């Protein structure tokens, strides 16, 4: 499961953004481990509905992945970590900037997979562009864009 340490003195916007980041990464863990149902409805309710139709992601290797391709890849990865497991921990989430209903949030994403002790650990620093959208998920936020960069000496071996 994704987790984050308690953030002292976080603004309500920062608390909502952090909660949404953790929620989505919890959904990824459930999806990748096969703990969630492998149905289009399950994917859409927990993951797909949180991503804007115009969503895009820049991977740590510099590839730009549009929403449609990312959705295909994610749906195809259901249960891909069912045997070796995966953990995702979110650290140091903070709103870097807000303009109206749009928030740029920076956070660290630490992944461990392969059982105990973990066989592999990677870490990336990510920035996410989130837009407030009433009625979208439990935190009222829509993911517009994510850019990930490997942290020093924490990329894949």
Short mmCIF file of C-alpha atoms in Angstrom, two decimals:
data_model
loop_
_atom_site.label_atom_id
_atom_site.label_comp_id
_atom_site.label_asym_id
_atom_site.label_seq_id
_atom_site.Cartn_x
_atom_site.Cartn_y
_atom_site.Cartn_z
CA UNK A 1 0.00 0.00 0.00
CA UNK A 2 1.09 3.55 -0.61
CA UNK A 3 1.74 5.64 2.45
CA UNK A 4 3.07 9.00 3.45
CA UNK A 5 4.27 10.37 6.76
CA UNK A 6 1.99 12.86 8.49
CA UNK A 7 2.65 16.34 7.19
CA UNK A 8 2.55 18.96 9.92
CA UNK A 9 0.85 22.25 9.10
CA UNK A 10 -0.27 21.18 5.62
CA UNK A 11 -2.89 23.37 3.99
CA UNK A 12 -6.28 21.83 3.19
CA UNK A 13 -5.34 21.82 -0.53
CA UNK A 14 -2.05 20.07 0.24
CA UNK A 15 -3.84 17.50 2.41
CA UNK A 16 -6.35 16.76 -0.38
CA UNK A 17 -3.63 16.52 -3.03
CA UNK A 18 -1.52 14.22 -0.86
CA UNK A 19 -4.53 12.03 -0.04
CA UNK A 20 -5.33 11.72 -3.76
CA UNK A 21 -1.73 10.82 -4.64
CA UNK A 22 -1.71 8.12 -1.97
CA UNK A 23 -5.18 6.88 -3.02
CA UNK A 24 -4.20 6.48 -6.67
CA UNK A 25 -0.95 4.69 -5.81
CA UNK A 26 -2.87 2.37 -3.44
CA UNK A 27 -5.11 1.58 -6.42
CA UNK A 28 -2.01 0.84 -8.54
CA UNK A 29 -0.74 -1.60 -5.89
CA UNK A 30 -4.10 -3.39 -5.79
CA UNK A 31 -4.20 -3.51 -9.59
CA UNK A 32 -0.62 -4.73 -10.05
CA UNK A 33 -0.93 -7.39 -7.33
CA UNK A 34 -4.27 -8.59 -8.70
CA UNK A 35 -6.09 -7.71 -5.46
CA UNK A 36 -8.70 -5.77 -7.44
CA UNK A 37 -11.09 -7.25 -9.97
CA UNK A 38 -9.71 -7.44 -13.50
CA UNK A 39 -12.66 -5.66 -15.07
CA UNK A 40 -13.03 -2.46 -17.02
CA UNK A 41 -15.42 -1.16 -14.35
CA UNK A 42 -12.91 -1.81 -11.55
CA UNK A 43 -10.12 -0.12 -13.52
CA UNK A 44 -12.28 2.87 -14.44
CA UNK A 45 -13.66 3.41 -10.93
CA UNK A 46 -10.28 3.39 -9.17
CA UNK A 47 -7.77 4.52 -11.82
CA UNK A 48 -9.18 5.51 -15.21
CA UNK A 49 -11.74 8.02 -13.94
CA UNK A 50 -9.00 9.93 -12.08
CA UNK A 51 -7.05 10.62 -15.29
CA UNK A 52 -8.10 13.40 -17.62
CA UNK A 53 -8.78 12.30 -21.22
CA UNK A 54 -5.91 14.63 -22.16
CA UNK A 55 -3.63 13.22 -19.44
CA UNK A 56 -0.01 12.59 -20.34
CA UNK A 57 2.99 11.29 -18.45
CA UNK A 58 6.71 11.76 -18.95
CA UNK A 59 8.45 8.61 -17.72
CA UNK A 60 11.80 8.68 -15.90
CA UNK A 61 13.46 7.63 -19.17
CA UNK A 62 11.96 10.65 -20.99
CA UNK A 63 9.18 8.99 -22.98
CA UNK A 64 5.88 10.84 -23.29
CA UNK A 65 2.92 8.50 -22.75
CA UNK A 66 -0.57 9.80 -23.62
CA UNK A 67 -3.66 8.76 -21.63
CA UNK A 68 -4.90 6.17 -24.15
CA UNK A 69 -1.58 4.31 -24.29
CA UNK A 70 -1.08 4.52 -20.53
CA UNK A 71 -4.56 3.08 -19.98
CA UNK A 72 -3.82 0.16 -22.32
CA UNK A 73 -0.53 -0.54 -20.53
CA UNK A 74 -2.08 -0.32 -17.08
CA UNK A 75 -5.03 -2.56 -17.96
CA UNK A 76 -2.59 -5.11 -19.40
CA UNK A 77 -0.51 -5.06 -16.20
CA UNK A 78 -3.28 -6.35 -13.90
CA UNK A 79 -1.73 -8.97 -11.61
CA UNK A 80 1.78 -8.41 -13.02
CA UNK A 81 3.16 -8.35 -9.44
CA UNK A 82 0.87 -11.06 -8.05
CA UNK A 83 3.72 -13.43 -7.16
CA UNK A 84 6.54 -11.10 -6.14
CA UNK A 85 4.44 -8.27 -4.73
CA UNK A 86 4.96 -4.52 -4.87
CA UNK A 87 4.88 -1.74 -2.32
CA UNK A 88 4.66 1.96 -3.11
CA UNK A 89 5.42 4.62 -0.54
CA UNK A 90 4.70 8.29 -1.17
CA UNK A 91 7.01 10.70 0.67
CA UNK A 92 7.44 14.45 0.98
CA UNK A 93 4.36 15.52 -0.98
CA UNK A 94 3.99 19.27 -1.23
CA UNK A 95 2.08 21.73 -3.37
CA UNK A 96 4.76 23.63 -5.30
CA UNK A 97 2.29 26.07 -6.87
CA UNK A 98 -1.44 26.70 -7.21
CA UNK A 99 -3.27 28.87 -9.73
CA UNK A 100 -7.01 28.90 -9.26
CA UNK A 101 -8.22 25.30 -9.32
CA UNK A 102 -4.94 23.83 -10.63
CA UNK A 103 -2.17 22.55 -8.35
CA UNK A 104 1.37 21.49 -9.16
CA UNK A 105 2.39 18.87 -6.59
CA UNK A 106 5.86 17.40 -6.08
CA UNK A 107 6.38 14.07 -4.29
CA UNK A 108 8.74 11.12 -4.02
CA UNK A 109 7.55 7.67 -5.07
CA UNK A 110 9.48 4.76 -3.58
CA UNK A 111 8.76 1.28 -4.99
CA UNK A 112 9.86 -2.06 -3.57
CA UNK A 113 9.16 -5.37 -5.22
CA UNK A 114 10.28 -8.96 -4.93
CA UNK A 115 9.24 -9.98 -1.45
CA UNK A 116 11.16 -9.61 1.82
CA UNK A 117 13.82 -8.44 1.82
CA UNK A 118 12.96 -6.51 -1.34
CA UNK A 119 14.79 -7.63 -4.44
CA UNK A 120 14.47 -4.24 -6.06
CA UNK A 121 13.93 -0.72 -4.78
CA UNK A 122 13.54 2.30 -7.02
CA UNK A 123 12.68 5.90 -6.28
CA UNK A 124 11.58 8.78 -8.42
CA UNK A 125 10.68 12.37 -7.81
CA UNK A 126 7.45 13.27 -9.52
CA UNK A 127 5.49 16.38 -10.28
CA UNK A 128 1.78 16.07 -10.89
CA UNK A 129 -0.61 18.65 -12.27
CA UNK A 130 -3.98 18.18 -10.53
CA UNK A 131 -7.16 20.12 -11.31
CA UNK A 132 -10.03 20.47 -8.87
CA UNK A 133 -13.14 18.92 -10.35
CA UNK A 134 -16.15 18.58 -8.09
CA UNK A 135 -17.51 15.06 -7.94
CA UNK A 136 -14.37 13.42 -9.31
CA UNK A 137 -13.31 10.77 -6.83
CA UNK A 138 -13.15 11.15 -3.08
CA UNK A 139 -10.86 14.19 -3.21
CA UNK A 140 -12.40 16.08 -6.15
CA UNK A 141 -9.17 16.08 -8.17
CA UNK A 142 -8.41 15.15 -11.78
CA UNK A 143 -4.89 14.13 -12.85
CA UNK A 144 -3.79 16.24 -15.85
CA UNK A 145 -0.07 15.43 -16.18
CA UNK A 146 2.79 13.64 -14.38
CA UNK A 147 6.53 13.99 -14.93
CA UNK A 148 8.84 11.47 -13.25
CA UNK A 149 12.62 11.57 -12.82
CA UNK A 150 14.80 8.88 -11.24
CA UNK A 151 16.32 9.95 -7.95
CA UNK A 152 20.14 9.74 -7.81
CA UNK A 153 21.26 6.09 -7.75
CA UNK A 154 17.66 4.89 -7.35
CA UNK A 155 16.79 3.94 -10.94
CA UNK A 156 16.46 0.33 -12.08
CA UNK A 157 19.64 -1.72 -11.97
#
